[in-house]
JSON list of C-alpha atoms in Angstrom, two decimals:
[
{"chain": "A", "resi": 1, "resn": "UNK", "atom": "CA", "xyz": [0.01, -0.04, -0.01]},
{"chain": "A", "resi": 2, "resn": "UNK", "atom": "CA", "xyz": [1.22, 3.46, -0.80]},
{"chain": "A", "resi": 3, "resn": "UNK", "atom": "CA", "xyz": [1.93, 6.17, 1.75]},
{"chain": "A", "resi": 4, "resn": "UNK", "atom": "CA", "xyz": [-0.30, 9.26, 1.99]},
{"chain": "A", "resi": 5, "resn": "UNK", "atom": "CA", "xyz": [0.23, 11.97, -0.49]},
{"chain": "A", "resi": 6, "resn": "UNK", "atom": "CA", "xyz": [-0.01, 15.68, 0.36]},
{"chain": "A", "resi": 7, "resn": "UNK", "atom": "CA", "xyz": [-0.30, 18.60, -2.20]},
{"chain": "A", "resi": 8, "resn": "UNK", "atom": "CA", "xyz": [0.05, 22.34, -1.63]},
{"chain": "A", "resi": 9, "resn": "UNK", "atom": "CA", "xyz": [-0.76, 24.51, -4.53]},
{"chain": "A", "resi": 10, "resn": "UNK", "atom": "CA", "xyz": [0.37, 28.17, -4.54]},
{"chain": "A", "resi": 11, "resn": "UNK", "atom": "CA", "xyz": [1.66, 31.15, -6.53]},
{"chain": "A", "resi": 12, "resn": "UNK", "atom": "CA", "xyz": [5.34, 31.36, -7.31]},
{"chain": "A", "resi": 13, "resn": "UNK", "atom": "CA", "xyz": [8.57, 29.38, -7.27]},
{"chain": "A", "resi": 14, "resn": "UNK", "atom": "CA", "xyz": [9.97, 31.19, -4.14]},
{"chain": "A", "resi": 15, "resn": "UNK", "atom": "CA", "xyz": [6.78, 30.31, -2.38]},
{"chain": "A", "resi": 16, "resn": "UNK", "atom": "CA", "xyz": [6.98, 26.69, -3.39]},
{"chain": "A", "resi": 17, "resn": "UNK", "atom": "CA", "xyz": [10.59, 26.40, -2.07]},
{"chain": "A", "resi": 18, "resn": "UNK", "atom": "CA", "xyz": [9.51, 28.05, 1.21]},
{"chain": "A", "resi": 19, "resn": "UNK", "atom": "CA", "xyz": [6.56, 25.76, 1.58]},
{"chain": "A", "resi": 20, "resn": "UNK", "atom": "CA", "xyz": [8.62, 22.61, 0.76]},
{"chain": "A", "resi": 21, "resn": "UNK", "atom": "CA", "xyz": [11.25, 23.66, 3.34]},
{"chain": "A", "resi": 22, "resn": "UNK", "atom": "CA", "xyz": [8.59, 24.25, 6.06]},
{"chain": "A", "resi": 23, "resn": "UNK", "atom": "CA", "xyz": [6.85, 20.97, 5.29]},
{"chain": "A", "resi": 24, "resn": "UNK", "atom": "CA", "xyz": [10.15, 18.86, 5.39]},
{"chain": "A", "resi": 25, "resn": "UNK", "atom": "CA", "xyz": [11.13, 20.41, 8.70]},
{"chain": "A", "resi": 26, "resn": "UNK", "atom": "CA", "xyz": [7.71, 19.94, 10.24]},
{"chain": "A", "resi": 27, "resn": "UNK", "atom": "CA", "xyz": [7.24, 16.21, 9.82]},
{"chain": "A", "resi": 28, "resn": "UNK", "atom": "CA", "xyz": [8.80, 13.11, 8.55]},
{"chain": "A", "resi": 29, "resn": "UNK", "atom": "CA", "xyz": [7.87, 13.47, 4.81]},
{"chain": "A", "resi": 30, "resn": "UNK", "atom": "CA", "xyz": [9.53, 13.12, 1.54]},
{"chain": "A", "resi": 31, "resn": "UNK", "atom": "CA", "xyz": [9.14, 15.86, -1.02]},
{"chain": "A", "resi": 32, "resn": "UNK", "atom": "CA", "xyz": [8.46, 13.91, -4.20]},
{"chain": "A", "resi": 33, "resn": "UNK", "atom": "CA", "xyz": [7.88, 16.78, -6.69]},
{"chain": "A", "resi": 34, "resn": "UNK", "atom": "CA", "xyz": [7.60, 20.53, -7.08]},
{"chain": "A", "resi": 35, "resn": "UNK", "atom": "CA", "xyz": [5.51, 21.10, -10.10]},
{"chain": "A", "resi": 36, "resn": "UNK", "atom": "CA", "xyz": [4.63, 24.21, -12.13]},
{"chain": "A", "resi": 37, "resn": "UNK", "atom": "CA", "xyz": [1.65, 25.04, -14.14]},
{"chain": "A", "resi": 38, "resn": "UNK", "atom": "CA", "xyz": [1.50, 27.91, -16.68]},
{"chain": "A", "resi": 39, "resn": "UNK", "atom": "CA", "xyz": [-1.90, 28.57, -18.08]},
{"chain": "A", "resi": 40, "resn": "UNK", "atom": "CA", "xyz": [-2.23, 28.34, -21.75]},
{"chain": "A", "resi": 41, "resn": "UNK", "atom": "CA", "xyz": [-3.02, 32.05, -22.18]},
{"chain": "A", "resi": 42, "resn": "UNK", "atom": "CA", "xyz": [-0.38, 33.22, -19.63]},
{"chain": "A", "resi": 43, "resn": "UNK", "atom": "CA", "xyz": [1.42, 35.24, -22.39]},
{"chain": "A", "resi": 44, "resn": "UNK", "atom": "CA", "xyz": [-1.62, 37.47, -22.94]},
{"chain": "A", "resi": 45, "resn": "UNK", "atom": "CA", "xyz": [-2.56, 38.00, -19.31]},
{"chain": "A", "resi": 46, "resn": "UNK", "atom": "CA", "xyz": [-0.63, 38.93, -16.21]},
{"chain": "A", "resi": 47, "resn": "UNK", "atom": "CA", "xyz": [-0.81, 35.65, -14.21]},
{"chain": "A", "resi": 48, "resn": "UNK", "atom": "CA", "xyz": [1.81, 34.39, -11.65]},
{"chain": "A", "resi": 49, "resn": "UNK", "atom": "CA", "xyz": [3.21, 30.86, -12.09]},
{"chain": "A", "resi": 50, "resn": "UNK", "atom": "CA", "xyz": [1.14, 28.27, -10.16]},
{"chain": "A", "resi": 51, "resn": "UNK", "atom": "CA", "xyz": [3.28, 25.76, -8.27]},
{"chain": "A", "resi": 52, "resn": "UNK", "atom": "CA", "xyz": [2.44, 22.57, -6.35]},
{"chain": "A", "resi": 53, "resn": "UNK", "atom": "CA", "xyz": [4.55, 20.97, -3.67]},
{"chain": "A", "resi": 54, "resn": "UNK", "atom": "CA", "xyz": [3.90, 17.12, -3.43]},
{"chain": "A", "resi": 55, "resn": "UNK", "atom": "CA", "xyz": [5.02, 14.95, -0.46]},
{"chain": "A", "resi": 56, "resn": "UNK", "atom": "CA", "xyz": [4.52, 11.40, 0.89]},
{"chain": "A", "resi": 57, "resn": "UNK", "atom": "CA", "xyz": [4.64, 9.96, 4.34]},
{"chain": "A", "resi": 58, "resn": "UNK", "atom": "CA", "xyz": [2.24, 8.61, 7.06]},
{"chain": "A", "resi": 59, "resn": "UNK", "atom": "CA", "xyz": [-1.21, 10.31, 7.10]},
{"chain": "A", "resi": 60, "resn": "UNK", "atom": "CA", "xyz": [-0.33, 12.14, 10.27]},
{"chain": "A", "resi": 61, "resn": "UNK", "atom": "CA", "xyz": [3.01, 13.30, 9.02]},
{"chain": "A", "resi": 62, "resn": "UNK", "atom": "CA", "xyz": [1.63, 14.49, 5.72]},
{"chain": "A", "resi": 63, "resn": "UNK", "atom": "CA", "xyz": [-1.19, 16.31, 7.52]},
{"chain": "A", "resi": 64, "resn": "UNK", "atom": "CA", "xyz": [1.33, 18.16, 9.73]},
{"chain": "A", "resi": 65, "resn": "UNK", "atom": "CA", "xyz": [3.58, 18.92, 6.87]},
{"chain": "A", "resi": 66, "resn": "UNK", "atom": "CA", "xyz": [0.84, 20.23, 4.68]},
{"chain": "A", "resi": 67, "resn": "UNK", "atom": "CA", "xyz": [-0.42, 22.51, 7.48]},
{"chain": "A", "resi": 68, "resn": "UNK", "atom": "CA", "xyz": [3.17, 23.84, 8.06]},
{"chain": "A", "resi": 69, "resn": "UNK", "atom": "CA", "xyz": [3.87, 24.23, 4.32]},
{"chain": "A", "resi": 70, "resn": "UNK", "atom": "CA", "xyz": [0.57, 26.01, 3.68]},
{"chain": "A", "resi": 71, "resn": "UNK", "atom": "CA", "xyz": [1.16, 28.41, 6.61]},
{"chain": "A", "resi": 72, "resn": "UNK", "atom": "CA", "xyz": [4.56, 29.30, 5.27]},
{"chain": "A", "resi": 73, "resn": "UNK", "atom": "CA", "xyz": [3.19, 29.79, 1.74]},
{"chain": "A", "resi": 74, "resn": "UNK", "atom": "CA", "xyz": [0.34, 32.05, 3.01]},
{"chain": "A", "resi": 75, "resn": "UNK", "atom": "CA", "xyz": [2.95, 34.38, 4.50]},
{"chain": "A", "resi": 76, "resn": "UNK", "atom": "CA", "xyz": [4.82, 34.66, 1.12]},
{"chain": "A", "resi": 77, "resn": "UNK", "atom": "CA", "xyz": [2.20, 34.89, -1.63]},
{"chain": "A", "resi": 78, "resn": "UNK", "atom": "CA", "xyz": [-0.83, 32.82, -0.62]},
{"chain": "A", "resi": 79, "resn": "UNK", "atom": "CA", "xyz": [-2.25, 29.35, -0.98]},
{"chain": "A", "resi": 80, "resn": "UNK", "atom": "CA", "xyz": [-4.63, 28.24, -3.78]},
{"chain": "A", "resi": 81, "resn": "UNK", "atom": "CA", "xyz": [-5.42, 24.74, -2.35]},
{"chain": "A", "resi": 82, "resn": "UNK", "atom": "CA", "xyz": [-4.25, 21.86, -0.25]},
{"chain": "A", "resi": 83, "resn": "UNK", "atom": "CA", "xyz": [-5.32, 18.26, -0.43]},
{"chain": "A", "resi": 84, "resn": "UNK", "atom": "CA", "xyz": [-4.28, 15.01, 1.27]},
{"chain": "A", "resi": 85, "resn": "UNK", "atom": "CA", "xyz": [-4.84, 11.58, -0.29]},
{"chain": "A", "resi": 86, "resn": "UNK", "atom": "CA", "xyz": [-4.66, 8.98, 2.61]},
{"chain": "A", "resi": 87, "resn": "UNK", "atom": "CA", "xyz": [-4.48, 5.84, 0.42]},
{"chain": "A", "resi": 88, "resn": "UNK", "atom": "CA", "xyz": [-3.59, 6.68, -3.19]},
{"chain": "A", "resi": 89, "resn": "UNK", "atom": "CA", "xyz": [-3.82, 4.14, -5.87]},
{"chain": "A", "resi": 90, "resn": "UNK", "atom": "CA", "xyz": [-0.71, 3.23, -7.93]},
{"chain": "A", "resi": 91, "resn": "UNK", "atom": "CA", "xyz": [-2.03, 5.37, -10.80]},
{"chain": "A", "resi": 92, "resn": "UNK", "atom": "CA", "xyz": [-2.51, 8.38, -8.43]},
{"chain": "A", "resi": 93, "resn": "UNK", "atom": "CA", "xyz": [1.05, 7.91, -7.18]},
{"chain": "A", "resi": 94, "resn": "UNK", "atom": "CA", "xyz": [2.35, 7.96, -10.73]},
{"chain": "A", "resi": 95, "resn": "UNK", "atom": "CA", "xyz": [0.54, 11.25, -11.28]},
{"chain": "A", "resi": 96, "resn": "UNK", "atom": "CA", "xyz": [1.73, 12.68, -8.03]},
{"chain": "A", "resi": 97, "resn": "UNK", "atom": "CA", "xyz": [5.35, 12.00, -8.97]},
{"chain": "A", "resi": 98, "resn": "UNK", "atom": "CA", "xyz": [5.02, 13.77, -12.33]},
{"chain": "A", "resi": 99, "resn": "UNK", "atom": "CA", "xyz": [6.96, 16.96, -12.40]},
{"chain": "A", "resi": 100, "resn": "UNK", "atom": "CA", "xyz": [7.23, 19.73, -14.88]},
{"chain": "A", "resi": 101, "resn": "UNK", "atom": "CA", "xyz": [9.93, 21.86, -13.24]},
{"chain": "A", "resi": 102, "resn": "UNK", "atom": "CA", "xyz": [13.06, 21.85, -15.39]},
{"chain": "A", "resi": 103, "resn": "UNK", "atom": "CA", "xyz": [11.35, 21.09, -18.64]},
{"chain": "A", "resi": 104, "resn": "UNK", "atom": "CA", "xyz": [11.45, 24.68, -19.55]},
{"chain": "A", "resi": 105, "resn": "UNK", "atom": "CA", "xyz": [15.21, 25.10, -19.05]},
{"chain": "A", "resi": 106, "resn": "UNK", "atom": "CA", "xyz": [17.25, 27.00, -21.55]},
{"chain": "A", "resi": 107, "resn": "UNK", "atom": "CA", "xyz": [17.64, 25.18, -24.84]},
{"chain": "A", "resi": 108, "resn": "UNK", "atom": "CA", "xyz": [15.01, 22.56, -23.99]},
{"chain": "A", "resi": 109, "resn": "UNK", "atom": "CA", "xyz": [12.07, 24.36, -25.61]},
{"chain": "A", "resi": 110, "resn": "UNK", "atom": "CA", "xyz": [12.36, 25.89, -29.06]},
{"chain": "A", "resi": 111, "resn": "UNK", "atom": "CA", "xyz": [12.79, 29.71, -28.97]},
{"chain": "A", "resi": 112, "resn": "UNK", "atom": "CA", "xyz": [13.69, 29.59, -25.19]},
{"chain": "A", "resi": 113, "resn": "UNK", "atom": "CA", "xyz": [16.98, 31.41, -25.15]}
]
């Protein structure tokens, strides 16, 4: 059986790192991914980058870590949403481990100089 998964969604990369740090320090969890989501029309509107910090551990550890991470994120730029999956399926775990950070590095995407 898989460990619990916790997700904190927020605005901005600095906020995500701050939240991940607070979550990891608050409880015995493993940060499994920091993910970004840029809306399709982001070039035409002023919208901040949406980030998600994902972690695993026991249900109680994940709950404590999500609370601490969300509190830290709220102090920086705000939290969009949090969620805990107590018993994720194997397919849910595969999706939780997906990460987009780094895919937009220089040279990886055409016209990204």
